[in-house]
Coordinates of C-alpha atoms and ligand atoms in Angstrom, one line a residue:
M1 CA -13.1 -39.4 -2.1
A2 CA -14.1 -39.4 1.5
V3 CA -11.5 -36.8 2.1
L4 CA -13.1 -34.2 -0.1
T5 CA -16.0 -34.0 2.3
L6 CA -13.6 -33.4 5.2
L7 CA -12.9 -29.9 6.1
S8 CA -10.0 -27.7 6.1
L9 CA -9.4 -25.8 9.1
A10 CA -7.8 -22.7 8.0
L11 CA -5.4 -21.1 10.2
F12 CA -4.0 -17.9 9.2
I13 CA -0.7 -16.9 10.3
I14 CA 1.6 -14.4 8.9
T15 CA 5.2 -13.9 8.6
F16 CA 6.9 -10.6 8.1
L17 CA 10.5 -11.6 8.5
G18 CA 13.3 -12.6 6.2
V19 CA 16.7 -13.8 7.3
N20 CA 19.6 -12.8 5.1
N21 CA 22.5 -14.9 4.2
N22 CA 24.7 -13.4 6.9
G23 CA 22.3 -14.9 9.3
Q24 CA 21.0 -11.6 10.3
V25 CA 17.3 -11.2 10.8
E26 CA 16.0 -8.8 8.4
A27 CA 12.4 -7.7 8.6
S28 CA 10.1 -6.3 6.1
H29 CA 9.2 -4.1 9.0
Q30 CA 11.8 -2.1 10.8
L31 CA 13.1 -3.5 14.0
Y32 CA 13.0 -1.4 17.1
P33 CA 15.2 -3.2 19.7
Q34 CA 14.9 -0.2 22.1
F35 CA 11.1 -0.6 22.2
Q36 CA 10.7 -4.3 21.5
S37 CA 10.5 -5.4 25.1
L38 CA 9.0 -2.4 26.9
T39 CA 6.0 -3.3 28.9
A40 CA 3.2 -0.9 28.1
I41 CA 2.3 0.8 31.3
N42 CA -0.8 2.7 30.0
V43 CA -2.9 1.3 27.3
L44 CA -4.3 4.4 25.7
Q45 CA -8.0 4.0 24.9
L46 CA -8.7 7.1 22.8
H47 CA -8.4 5.5 19.4
R48 CA -8.8 1.9 20.5
T49 CA -11.3 0.1 18.4
A50 CA -14.4 -1.4 20.0
F51 CA -15.8 -4.1 17.7
H52 CA -12.6 -4.9 15.7
F53 CA -10.5 -7.8 17.1
Q54 CA -7.4 -6.8 18.9
P55 CA -5.4 -8.4 21.7
P56 CA -5.3 -6.5 25.0
Q57 CA -2.1 -4.7 24.0
N58 CA 0.9 -4.9 21.7
W59 CA 1.5 -5.7 18.1
I60 CA -0.5 -8.3 16.3
N61 CA -1.1 -9.4 12.8
A62 CA -2.7 -12.7 11.9
P63 CA -5.8 -15.3 12.2
M64 CA -8.7 -20.4 12.1
Y65 CA -12.1 -22.9 12.7
Y66 CA -12.6 -26.4 14.1
N67 CA -15.4 -28.4 15.7
G68 CA -17.7 -25.4 16.3
I69 CA -15.0 -23.1 17.6
Y70 CA -13.3 -20.4 15.6
H71 CA -9.7 -20.2 16.4
F72 CA -7.6 -17.2 15.8
F73 CA -3.8 -17.6 15.9
Y74 CA -1.8 -14.4 15.4
Q75 CA 1.7 -13.3 15.3
Y76 CA 2.1 -11.6 18.6
N77 CA 4.8 -9.7 20.5
P78 CA 4.0 -10.4 24.2
K79 CA 6.5 -7.8 25.3
G80 CA 5.9 -4.7 23.2
A81 CA 3.9 -2.8 20.6
V82 CA 6.4 -3.1 17.9
W83 CA 7.6 -6.1 15.9
G84 CA 9.7 -8.6 17.8
N85 CA 9.7 -11.7 20.1
I86 CA 7.1 -13.2 17.8
I87 CA 5.0 -16.1 19.1
W88 CA 1.6 -17.6 18.1
G89 CA -1.1 -15.9 20.2
H90 CA -4.4 -17.8 20.4
S91 CA -7.9 -16.7 20.9
V92 CA -11.2 -18.6 20.5
S93 CA -14.8 -17.7 19.7
K94 CA -18.1 -19.3 19.0
D95 CA -19.2 -16.5 16.6
M96 CA -16.1 -14.5 15.6
I97 CA -17.6 -11.6 17.6
D98 CA -16.9 -12.4 21.3
W99 CA -13.4 -13.6 21.9
K100 CA -11.5 -15.3 24.7
A101 CA -7.7 -15.2 24.8
L102 CA -5.8 -18.4 25.7
D103 CA -2.1 -19.1 26.4
P104 CA 0.2 -18.9 23.3
A105 CA -0.1 -21.9 21.0
I106 CA 3.4 -22.0 19.6
Y107 CA 6.6 -20.4 20.6
P108 CA 10.2 -21.0 19.7
S109 CA 11.4 -24.0 21.8
R110 CA 13.0 -26.5 19.4
R111 CA 16.0 -26.6 17.2
F112 CA 13.7 -26.3 14.1
D113 CA 12.1 -23.1 15.4
K114 CA 14.8 -21.8 17.7
N115 CA 15.0 -18.5 15.9
G116 CA 11.4 -17.9 15.2
A117 CA 7.9 -19.4 14.9
W118 CA 6.3 -17.6 12.0
S119 CA 3.2 -17.9 10.0
G120 CA 1.4 -21.0 8.7
S121 CA -2.0 -22.6 8.1
A122 CA -4.0 -25.4 9.4
T123 CA -5.6 -28.4 7.7
I124 CA -8.1 -31.0 9.0
L125 CA -6.9 -34.5 8.3
P126 CA -9.5 -37.2 7.3
N127 CA -9.8 -38.4 10.9
N128 CA -11.0 -35.0 11.9
K129 CA -7.6 -34.1 13.4
P130 CA -6.3 -30.6 12.9
I131 CA -2.7 -30.1 12.0
I132 CA -0.7 -26.9 11.7
L133 CA 2.1 -26.3 9.2
Y134 CA 4.2 -23.2 10.1
T135 CA 7.5 -21.7 9.3
G136 CA 10.3 -22.1 11.8
V137 CA 13.7 -20.4 11.7
D138 CA 16.4 -22.9 12.5
P139 CA 19.8 -22.3 14.2
S140 CA 21.4 -21.5 10.8
D141 CA 18.6 -19.0 10.2
R142 CA 17.1 -21.1 7.4
Q143 CA 13.3 -21.0 7.0
V144 CA 12.0 -24.5 7.3
Q145 CA 8.4 -25.8 7.4
N146 CA 7.3 -27.6 10.6
Y147 CA 4.1 -29.2 11.9
A148 CA 2.3 -29.0 15.2
V149 CA -0.7 -31.0 16.5
P150 CA -3.1 -30.5 19.4
A151 CA -1.9 -32.2 22.6
N152 CA -5.5 -33.1 23.6
L153 CA -8.2 -33.4 21.0
S154 CA -10.8 -33.6 23.7
D155 CA -10.1 -30.1 24.8
P156 CA -12.6 -28.1 22.9
Y157 CA -10.3 -25.1 22.8
L158 CA -7.2 -27.0 21.7
R159 CA -5.2 -25.0 24.2
K160 CA -1.9 -26.9 24.0
W161 CA 0.0 -27.7 20.8
I162 CA 3.0 -30.0 20.4
K163 CA 5.7 -30.0 17.9
P164 CA 7.0 -33.6 17.7
A165 CA 10.8 -33.9 17.3
R166 CA 10.2 -36.9 15.0
L167 CA 9.9 -35.7 11.3
N168 CA 10.2 -32.0 12.1
P169 CA 11.1 -30.0 10.1
V170 CA 8.8 -31.6 7.4
V171 CA 10.3 -29.4 4.7
D172 CA 13.8 -28.1 4.3
P173 CA 14.7 -25.6 1.6
D174 CA 16.4 -27.6 -1.0
Q175 CA 19.1 -26.5 -3.5
G176 CA 17.6 -23.8 -5.6
V177 CA 15.2 -22.5 -2.9
N178 CA 16.3 -19.3 -1.2
A179 CA 16.3 -20.4 2.5
S180 CA 15.9 -16.7 3.5
A181 CA 12.7 -16.3 1.5
F182 CA 10.8 -19.5 2.0
R183 CA 7.7 -19.3 4.2
D184 CA 4.0 -19.3 5.0
P185 CA 2.8 -22.8 4.1
S186 CA -0.9 -22.7 2.9
T187 CA -3.8 -24.8 4.0
A188 CA -3.3 -28.1 2.2
W189 CA -5.7 -29.6 -0.3
W190 CA -6.2 -33.2 -1.2
L191 CA -6.2 -34.4 -4.8
N192 CA -5.6 -37.7 -6.5
G193 CA -4.0 -39.4 -3.5
H194 CA -1.8 -36.6 -2.4
W195 CA -1.9 -33.6 -0.1
R196 CA -0.6 -30.4 -1.7
M197 CA 0.5 -27.2 -0.2
A198 CA 1.9 -23.9 -1.5
V199 CA 4.9 -22.1 0.2
G200 CA 5.7 -18.5 -0.6
S201 CA 9.1 -17.5 -2.0
K202 CA 11.0 -15.5 -4.7
R203 CA 13.9 -15.9 -7.0
N204 CA 15.5 -12.6 -7.9
H205 CA 12.4 -10.5 -8.5
R206 CA 10.1 -13.3 -9.5
G207 CA 7.4 -14.1 -6.8
I208 CA 6.8 -17.9 -6.5
A209 CA 4.3 -20.2 -4.8
Y210 CA 6.2 -23.5 -4.6
L211 CA 4.1 -26.6 -4.7
Y212 CA 4.8 -29.6 -2.4
R213 CA 3.1 -33.0 -2.4
S214 CA 2.7 -35.6 0.3
R215 CA 0.8 -38.9 0.8
D216 CA 1.0 -38.8 4.6
F217 CA 1.4 -35.1 5.4
F218 CA 4.9 -35.7 6.9
H219 CA 7.0 -36.5 3.9
W220 CA 6.8 -33.8 1.3
V221 CA 8.3 -33.6 -2.1
K222 CA 8.7 -30.4 -4.2
A223 CA 6.8 -30.5 -7.5
K224 CA 9.0 -29.9 -10.6
H225 CA 7.0 -26.7 -11.4
P226 CA 5.7 -24.2 -8.9
L227 CA 1.9 -23.8 -8.5
H228 CA 2.4 -20.4 -10.0
S229 CA 4.9 -17.6 -10.3
A230 CA 5.1 -14.1 -11.8
P231 CA 8.0 -11.8 -12.7
H232 CA 8.7 -8.5 -11.1
T233 CA 6.4 -9.1 -8.1
G234 CA 9.0 -9.8 -5.4
M235 CA 8.5 -12.0 -2.4
W236 CA 5.2 -13.7 -2.1
E237 CA 4.0 -14.0 1.5
C238 CA 1.0 -15.9 2.8
P239 CA -0.1 -17.6 -0.4
D240 CA -3.8 -18.7 -0.2
F241 CA -5.3 -20.9 -2.9
Y242 CA -9.0 -22.0 -2.9
P243 CA -12.0 -22.8 -5.1
V244 CA -15.0 -20.6 -5.5
L245 CA -18.4 -21.6 -7.0
L246 CA -19.2 -20.2 -10.5
S247 CA -22.4 -19.0 -9.1
G248 CA -23.8 -18.4 -5.6
K249 CA -22.4 -17.3 -2.3
Q250 CA -21.8 -20.7 -0.8
G251 CA -18.2 -21.5 0.1
L252 CA -16.3 -24.6 -0.7
D253 CA -13.8 -26.9 1.1
T254 CA -10.3 -26.2 -0.1
S255 CA -10.0 -29.6 -1.9
V256 CA -13.0 -29.1 -4.2
V257 CA -12.2 -29.2 -7.9
G258 CA -14.5 -29.5 -11.0
K259 CA -16.1 -27.7 -13.8
H260 CA -18.4 -25.8 -11.4
V261 CA -15.6 -23.9 -9.8
K262 CA -12.9 -21.3 -10.5
H263 CA -9.8 -21.0 -8.3
V264 CA -8.4 -17.9 -6.5
L265 CA -4.8 -17.4 -5.7
K266 CA -4.0 -14.6 -3.3
V267 CA -0.5 -13.5 -2.4
S268 CA 0.7 -10.8 -0.1
L269 CA 3.3 -8.8 -2.0
D270 CA 6.0 -7.8 0.5
V271 CA 7.3 -5.0 -1.8
T272 CA 4.0 -3.1 -1.9
R273 CA 2.5 -4.5 1.3
Y274 CA -0.9 -5.2 -0.3
D275 CA -2.9 -8.4 -0.8
Y276 CA -3.5 -9.2 -4.5
Y277 CA -5.5 -12.0 -6.1
T278 CA -6.3 -13.4 -9.4
V279 CA -9.3 -15.5 -10.5
G280 CA -8.3 -18.4 -12.7
T281 CA -8.2 -22.1 -13.5
Y282 CA -6.5 -24.9 -11.6
L283 CA -5.1 -27.2 -14.3
I284 CA -5.3 -30.5 -12.5
G285 CA -3.3 -32.6 -14.9
K286 CA -0.4 -30.1 -14.9
D287 CA -0.9 -29.2 -11.3
R288 CA -0.6 -25.6 -12.1
Y289 CA -2.7 -22.5 -11.6
V290 CA -3.3 -20.2 -14.5
P291 CA -5.0 -16.8 -14.0
D292 CA -7.8 -15.8 -16.4
N293 CA -7.0 -13.2 -19.0
T294 CA -9.4 -10.9 -17.2
S295 CA -7.2 -10.9 -14.0
V296 CA -4.0 -8.8 -14.0
D297 CA -1.2 -10.8 -12.4
G298 CA 0.9 -8.3 -10.4
W299 CA 1.0 -4.9 -8.8
A300 CA -1.7 -3.5 -11.0
G301 CA -4.0 -6.5 -10.1
L302 CA -7.1 -6.8 -8.0
R303 CA -6.8 -6.3 -4.3
Y304 CA -9.0 -7.6 -1.6
D305 CA -8.8 -4.2 -0.1
Y306 CA -7.3 -0.9 -1.4
G307 CA -6.4 0.3 2.0
N308 CA -4.5 -1.1 5.0
F309 CA -5.0 -4.8 4.7
Y310 CA -2.3 -7.4 4.5
A311 CA -1.3 -11.0 5.2
S312 CA -4.9 -12.2 5.0
K313 CA -6.1 -15.8 4.8
T314 CA -9.4 -17.4 4.1
F315 CA -10.9 -20.6 5.6
F316 CA -13.9 -22.7 4.8
D317 CA -16.5 -22.6 7.6
P318 CA -18.4 -25.8 7.2
A319 CA -21.0 -24.8 9.8
K320 CA -22.2 -22.0 7.7
K321 CA -21.0 -23.2 4.3
R322 CA -19.1 -20.1 3.6
R323 CA -15.5 -19.0 2.9
V324 CA -14.4 -16.4 5.4
L325 CA -11.5 -13.9 4.7
W326 CA -9.6 -12.3 7.5
G327 CA -6.9 -9.7 7.1
W328 CA -4.6 -7.7 9.3
V329 CA -4.9 -4.0 9.5
N330 CA -1.8 -2.2 10.6
E331 CA -1.6 1.2 12.2
S332 CA -1.0 4.5 10.3
D333 CA 0.6 6.3 13.2
S334 CA 4.3 6.3 14.2
T335 CA 6.1 3.6 16.1
S336 CA 6.5 5.9 19.0
D337 CA 2.7 6.5 19.0
D338 CA 2.3 2.8 19.1
V339 CA 4.6 2.5 22.1
K340 CA 2.6 5.3 23.8
K341 CA -0.7 3.6 23.0
G342 CA 0.6 0.3 24.1
W343 CA -1.0 -1.6 21.2
A344 CA -0.7 -1.8 17.5
G345 CA -2.6 -3.7 14.8
I346 CA -6.2 -4.9 14.5
Q347 CA -8.0 -7.4 12.4
A348 CA -10.5 -6.4 9.8
I349 CA -14.1 -7.6 10.3
P350 CA -14.2 -11.2 9.0
R351 CA -15.7 -11.2 5.4
T352 CA -17.6 -13.8 3.5
V353 CA -16.2 -14.1 0.0
W354 CA -17.7 -15.4 -3.2
L355 CA -17.3 -15.0 -6.9
D356 CA -19.0 -12.0 -8.5
P357 CA -21.6 -13.2 -11.1
N358 CA -19.4 -11.5 -13.7
Q359 CA -16.7 -14.1 -12.8
R360 CA -13.9 -11.5 -13.0
Q361 CA -13.6 -10.7 -9.3
L362 CA -14.6 -11.6 -5.8
M363 CA -17.4 -10.1 -3.7
Q364 CA -16.8 -9.5 0.0
W365 CA -19.3 -8.7 2.8
P366 CA -18.9 -8.5 6.6
I367 CA -20.0 -11.8 8.2
Q368 CA -23.7 -11.7 9.2
E369 CA -22.8 -12.2 12.9
L370 CA -21.6 -8.6 13.1
E371 CA -25.2 -7.6 12.9
T372 CA -25.8 -8.9 16.4
L373 CA -23.8 -5.9 17.7
R374 CA -26.2 -3.5 16.1
G375 CA -28.0 -1.3 18.6
K376 CA -29.9 1.9 18.1
N377 CA -30.9 2.4 14.5
V378 CA -31.5 5.6 12.6
Q379 CA -33.0 5.6 9.1
I380 CA -33.1 8.3 6.5
S381 CA -34.9 7.9 3.2
H382 CA -35.7 9.7 -0.1
R383 CA -33.7 12.9 0.6
M384 CA -32.1 15.1 -2.1
L385 CA -28.5 15.8 -1.8
K386 CA -27.9 19.0 -3.8
T387 CA -24.4 20.3 -4.8
G388 CA -22.5 21.1 -1.6
Q389 CA -25.1 19.7 0.7
H390 CA -24.6 17.6 3.8
I391 CA -27.1 15.6 5.8
E392 CA -26.0 14.8 9.3
V393 CA -27.0 11.3 10.6
E394 CA -28.0 12.2 14.1
G395 CA -28.8 10.1 17.1
I396 CA -26.2 7.4 16.7
T397 CA -22.7 6.9 18.2
A398 CA -20.8 8.2 15.1
A399 CA -17.5 6.9 16.4
Q400 CA -18.7 3.4 16.6
V401 CA -21.3 2.7 13.9
D402 CA -22.3 0.4 11.0
V403 CA -23.8 2.5 8.2
D404 CA -25.3 1.2 5.0
V405 CA -26.5 3.6 2.3
T406 CA -27.9 3.4 -1.2
F407 CA -27.7 6.4 -3.5
F408 CA -29.8 7.0 -6.5
I409 CA -28.3 8.9 -9.5
P410 CA -31.2 10.6 -11.3
S411 CA -29.1 11.4 -14.3
L412 CA -25.7 10.5 -15.7
D413 CA -25.6 13.4 -18.2
K414 CA -23.2 15.5 -16.2
V415 CA -20.6 12.8 -15.7
E416 CA -17.1 14.3 -16.1
P417 CA -14.8 12.9 -18.8
F418 CA -12.0 10.6 -17.9
N419 CA -8.8 12.0 -19.2
P420 CA -7.0 9.3 -21.2
S421 CA -3.7 10.3 -19.7
W422 CA -4.9 9.2 -16.3
S423 CA -4.0 5.8 -15.1
L424 CA -6.6 3.1 -15.1
T425 CA -4.3 1.0 -12.8
D426 CA -3.7 3.6 -10.1
A427 CA -7.0 4.7 -8.6
Q428 CA -5.1 6.2 -5.7
L429 CA -3.5 8.8 -8.0
L430 CA -6.8 9.8 -9.3
C431 CA -8.3 10.1 -5.8
A432 CA -5.3 12.3 -4.8
K433 CA -6.0 14.6 -7.7
K434 CA -9.7 14.7 -7.5
G435 CA -10.5 14.2 -3.8
S436 CA -13.8 15.2 -2.2
K437 CA -13.2 19.0 -2.4
V438 CA -12.8 19.3 -6.2
Q439 CA -16.3 19.6 -7.6
G440 CA -17.3 17.0 -10.1
G441 CA -20.2 16.2 -12.3
V442 CA -21.7 13.0 -10.8
G443 CA -19.9 12.8 -7.5
P444 CA -18.0 13.2 -5.3
F445 CA -20.9 11.9 -3.1
G446 CA -20.8 9.6 -0.1
L447 CA -20.2 9.6 3.6
L448 CA -18.2 11.8 5.9
A449 CA -16.9 9.5 8.6
L450 CA -15.4 10.6 11.9
A451 CA -16.2 14.3 11.2
S452 CA -15.6 16.9 13.8
E453 CA -18.4 19.4 14.6
N454 CA -17.0 22.2 12.3
L455 CA -15.5 19.8 9.8
E456 CA -11.9 20.5 10.7
E457 CA -11.4 16.8 10.6
Y458 CA -13.3 14.2 8.5
T459 CA -12.7 11.0 6.5
P460 CA -14.7 11.1 3.3
V461 CA -15.6 7.8 1.7
F462 CA -17.1 8.6 -1.7
F463 CA -17.8 7.8 -5.3
R464 CA -16.9 9.8 -8.4
I465 CA -18.1 8.8 -11.8
F466 CA -16.3 9.4 -15.1
K467 CA -17.1 8.6 -18.7
S468 CA -14.6 7.4 -21.2
S469 CA -14.4 5.9 -24.7
I470 CA -12.9 2.7 -23.3
K471 CA -15.7 1.9 -21.0
K472 CA -19.0 3.6 -20.7
H473 CA -18.5 4.6 -17.0
I474 CA -15.6 4.5 -14.8
V475 CA -16.5 4.5 -11.1
L476 CA -14.0 5.4 -8.5
L477 CA -14.4 4.7 -4.7
C478 CA -12.1 6.7 -2.4
S479 CA -11.4 6.6 1.3
D480 CA -9.4 9.7 1.7
A481 CA -7.5 10.1 5.0
R482 CA -5.9 13.4 4.1
S483 CA -8.3 15.5 6.2
S484 CA -8.8 12.9 8.9
S485 CA -6.7 14.5 11.6
L486 CA -5.1 17.8 12.6
E487 CA -2.2 15.7 13.9
G488 CA 0.9 15.6 11.8
G489 CA 3.3 12.7 11.4
L490 CA 0.5 10.3 10.4
Y491 CA 0.2 8.2 7.2
K492 CA -2.9 9.7 5.6
P493 CA -3.2 8.3 2.1
P494 CA -6.1 8.9 -0.3
F495 CA -6.8 5.2 -0.7
A496 CA -9.0 4.3 -3.8
G497 CA -10.1 1.5 -6.1
F498 CA -12.2 1.3 -9.2
V499 CA -15.6 -0.3 -9.0
D500 CA -16.6 -2.7 -11.8
V501 CA -20.4 -1.8 -12.1
D502 CA -22.5 -0.9 -15.2
L503 CA -24.9 1.6 -13.4
A504 CA -27.8 0.3 -15.3
D505 CA -30.0 0.7 -12.2
Q506 CA -28.5 4.1 -11.5
K507 CA -27.7 3.1 -7.9
L508 CA -24.6 2.8 -5.9
S509 CA -24.4 1.5 -2.3
L510 CA -21.8 2.0 0.3
R511 CA -21.4 0.4 3.7
S512 CA -18.9 1.6 6.3
L513 CA -17.9 0.1 9.6
I514 CA -16.6 3.0 11.6
D515 CA -14.8 2.1 14.8
H516 CA -12.9 5.0 16.4
S517 CA -9.6 4.7 14.4
V518 CA -10.8 2.5 11.5
V519 CA -13.1 3.1 8.6
E520 CA -13.7 -0.1 6.7
S521 CA -15.9 0.4 3.6
F522 CA -17.6 -1.9 1.1
G523 CA -18.6 -0.3 -2.2
A524 CA -21.4 -1.6 -4.5
G525 CA -22.3 -4.6 -2.2
G526 CA -18.7 -5.6 -1.7
K527 CA -17.1 -5.2 -5.1
T528 CA -14.5 -2.8 -3.9
C529 CA -13.3 -2.6 -0.3
I530 CA -11.1 0.0 1.4
T531 CA -9.9 0.1 5.0
S532 CA -8.4 3.4 6.3
R533 CA -6.8 3.9 9.7
V534 CA -7.3 7.5 11.0
Y535 CA -6.6 9.2 14.3
P536 CA -8.8 12.3 14.8
T537 CA -8.0 14.7 17.6
L538 CA -11.5 16.4 17.7
A539 CA -13.8 13.9 16.1
V540 CA -13.4 11.4 18.9
L541 CA -15.9 9.5 21.1
E542 CA -19.2 11.6 21.5
N543 CA -17.6 14.5 19.5
A544 CA -17.6 12.4 16.3
H545 CA -20.2 13.1 13.6
L546 CA -21.4 11.3 10.5
H547 CA -22.8 12.9 7.4
A548 CA -23.9 12.0 3.9
F549 CA -22.6 14.6 1.3
N550 CA -22.6 15.5 -2.3
N551 CA -20.0 17.8 -4.0
G552 CA -21.0 17.0 -7.5
S553 CA -23.0 19.3 -9.8
Q554 CA -25.6 16.6 -10.3
T555 CA -28.2 16.2 -7.5
I556 CA -28.0 12.8 -5.9
V557 CA -30.9 11.1 -4.0
L558 CA -30.1 9.5 -0.7
E559 CA -32.5 6.7 -1.3
N560 CA -32.1 4.9 1.9
L561 CA -29.6 5.1 4.8
N562 CA -29.5 2.9 7.9
A563 CA -27.0 3.5 10.7
W564 CA -26.7 1.5 13.8
S565 CA -24.8 2.3 16.9
M566 CA -22.5 -0.6 17.5
K567 CA -22.1 -2.5 20.8
K568 CA -18.8 -3.6 22.1
P569 CA -18.3 -7.4 22.0
L570 CA -16.5 -9.3 24.8
M571 CA -12.8 -9.7 24.3
M572 CA -11.7 -11.5 27.4
N573 CA -8.0 -11.7 28.1
Ligands
NAG601 C1 -8.2 -33.5 27.7 O1 -9.3 -32.5 27.7 C2 -10.4 -33.0 28.4 C3 -11.5 -31.9 28.2 O2 -11.1 -30.7 28.6 C4 -10.1 -33.2 29.9 O3 -11.2 -33.7 30.6 C5 -8.9 -34.2 30.0 O4 -8.5 -34.3 31.3 C6 -7.8 -33.8 29.1 N1 -6.7 -34.8 29.1 C7 -5.5 -34.6 29.4 C8 -4.5 -35.7 29.3 O5 -5.1 -33.5 29.8
NAG602 C1 17.3 -14.6 -0.8 O1 16.4 -13.8 0.0 C2 17.0 -12.8 0.7 C3 15.9 -12.2 1.6 O2 14.9 -11.6 0.9 C4 17.7 -11.8 -0.2 O3 18.3 -10.8 0.6 C5 18.7 -12.5 -1.0 O4 19.2 -11.6 -2.0 C6 18.1 -13.7 -1.8 N1 19.1 -14.5 -2.4 C7 19.1 -14.7 -3.7 C8 20.3 -15.6 -4.2 O5 18.2 -14.4 -4.4
NAG603 C1 -9.8 -14.7 -22.8 O1 -10.1 -16.0 -22.6 C2 -11.3 -16.4 -23.1 C3 -11.6 -17.9 -22.8 O2 -11.1 -18.2 -21.6 C4 -11.4 -16.2 -24.6 O3 -12.6 -16.5 -25.1 C5 -11.0 -14.8 -24.9 O4 -10.9 -14.6 -26.3 C6 -9.7 -14.3 -24.2 N1 -9.6 -12.9 -24.4 C7 -8.4 -12.4 -24.7 C8 -8.4 -10.9 -24.9 O5 -7.4 -13.1 -24.9
NAG604 C1 -17.0 20.2 -0.9 O1 -16.4 21.2 -1.7 C2 -16.2 22.4 -1.0 C3 -15.7 23.4 -2.1 O2 -14.5 22.9 -2.7 C4 -15.2 22.2 0.1 O3 -14.9 23.3 0.8 C5 -15.7 21.1 1.0 O4 -14.7 20.8 2.0 C6 -16.0 19.9 0.2 N1 -16.6 18.8 1.0 C7 -16.0 17.7 1.3 C8 -16.7 16.7 2.2 O5 -14.9 17.5 0.9
NAG605 C1 1.1 0.0 7.3 O1 1.7 1.2 7.8 C2 1.9 2.2 6.8 C3 2.5 3.4 7.5 O2 3.5 3.2 8.2 C4 2.9 1.6 5.8 O3 3.2 2.5 4.8 C5 2.4 0.3 5.2 O4 3.3 -0.3 4.3 C6 2.1 -0.7 6.3 N1 1.4 -1.8 5.8 C7 1.8 -3.1 6.0 C8 1.0 -4.2 5.5 O5 2.8 -3.3 6.7

């Protein structure tokens, strides 16, 4: 029992590689041997984000907490801005805002990780000792699970990690496990005298989270049944399994079970490159997880974020009693652009996650610490937004801003019908069709981020409301990158998600964190989140503008808008 009060240190590390049976490394990402080890000479600053975490240069993708310090371990290429030479970069912070980079924590050095030190997670053992489980690639190119421990627990930054030869690897892929698709051990949880962890895998097209049990953390035995699996979902990367309270925003240690909680299983689906989750029940007797019948299990399921957001992990932060989600946001430009920029990949702003009172989905909100970066504030209240009207938010740094707005919808009479032939599982298709330019009934209304002076470039983030026979109202949130840049050769998708709200109060809120080349948005208080990467050519630095707009036939009231110019945190390298 004492263990339940001990805390899990979550460490989030990601793996993007597979190794095929010919022993050839095969990445989900393309490999670029010609660029892999080029040293970036110039780090281009134009689209570089200011308040989102990124290492000084090069390609990153992943994130931890222990004894008052937040640790972030990430898959990092020290030699170039494309995937390759992957080691565990390590940065530390007291608030997840200001960061200090340390020497790499883990890099290939032993037989059991000779060909790669990929993602993993951390757990805090009962004596308050952190331990990392990670995937190593051995000389036969098999994916094995290893452990690493801090060399000196008195060092508050846990700078040095050791990988004892004794007992490593702790898990070998057994008969029946595909050794080329067996990675990303989760944070372990303690239950009935055993530690448990999930490891991502697949068999044919079935995605699998294998379950392993151990008494001592070093000798692991595969359970007869996986924790969960689902057909036609492909490889499951970075499985994350944790409890959430039925009500309230407080987070829970990973080992908590009981009638007062539900469980969440998140998997990163390698085939679609999005992070999906289900809300469900952990059947303790059977040691299996079963999604609720309100959660779709697969590609049409709920996503943490409907934009660029992958390989995320959560951790329980005991200091603030919250569960924090951190995801990796890749670039939407080309590999050669990344080489020119000298950097690629940022982290989304860490988000507090909790169960929506409707118990069907999670809620997400930027950690409160972000607000310490808020500088100059501009407020606009009670303004009408008629059809076609824009209101510019002046006096803030529109390229680096936190904006939070509440719209009031005076009438829902003009809501446009939802054509039954449209897909209720593919919001992006609907956003592509309807966009911000096609006039609607109620909506499109929302924000125009990173807009150039004459609107040659802009990224609209907006709502559109439909009515249908199935459900009274269908609310769509879009973050449409199609007009974001005059530059060609970029990935400019009209990202979108549905928002599960009843509109009884006739209000919809939207918060966007705009940071040069990223627009990270939270619809309806964090019910639906979308992160877009955009690379304007005109709407840069002081030439970027921010507007609220309405292109629906129904007048909308901009009830309250607050925008804050954002300061740049310290990211010491
Ligand atoms: C461990 O870390 C502490 C605090 O930084 C330091 O004083 C001590 O010398 C370190 N011990 C070793 C063996 O490095
Ligand atoms: C094992 O995984 C690899 C990598 O994804 C895949 O190429 C291979 O087909 C899988 N083997 C089997 C038997 O499913
Ligand atoms: C879903 O599950 C709940 C109980 O968990 C049950 O009451 C309900 O009837 C189920 N709905 C469907 C459509 O199966
Ligand atoms: C609003 O609609 C008009 C007419 O279609 C279009 O020209 C304009 O670009 C739209 N505004 C936005 C923000 O998309
Ligand atoms: C991010 O980049 C875009 C454009 O290249 C790809 O389409 C996405 O699949 C990719 N996302 C991830 C998680 O790798």
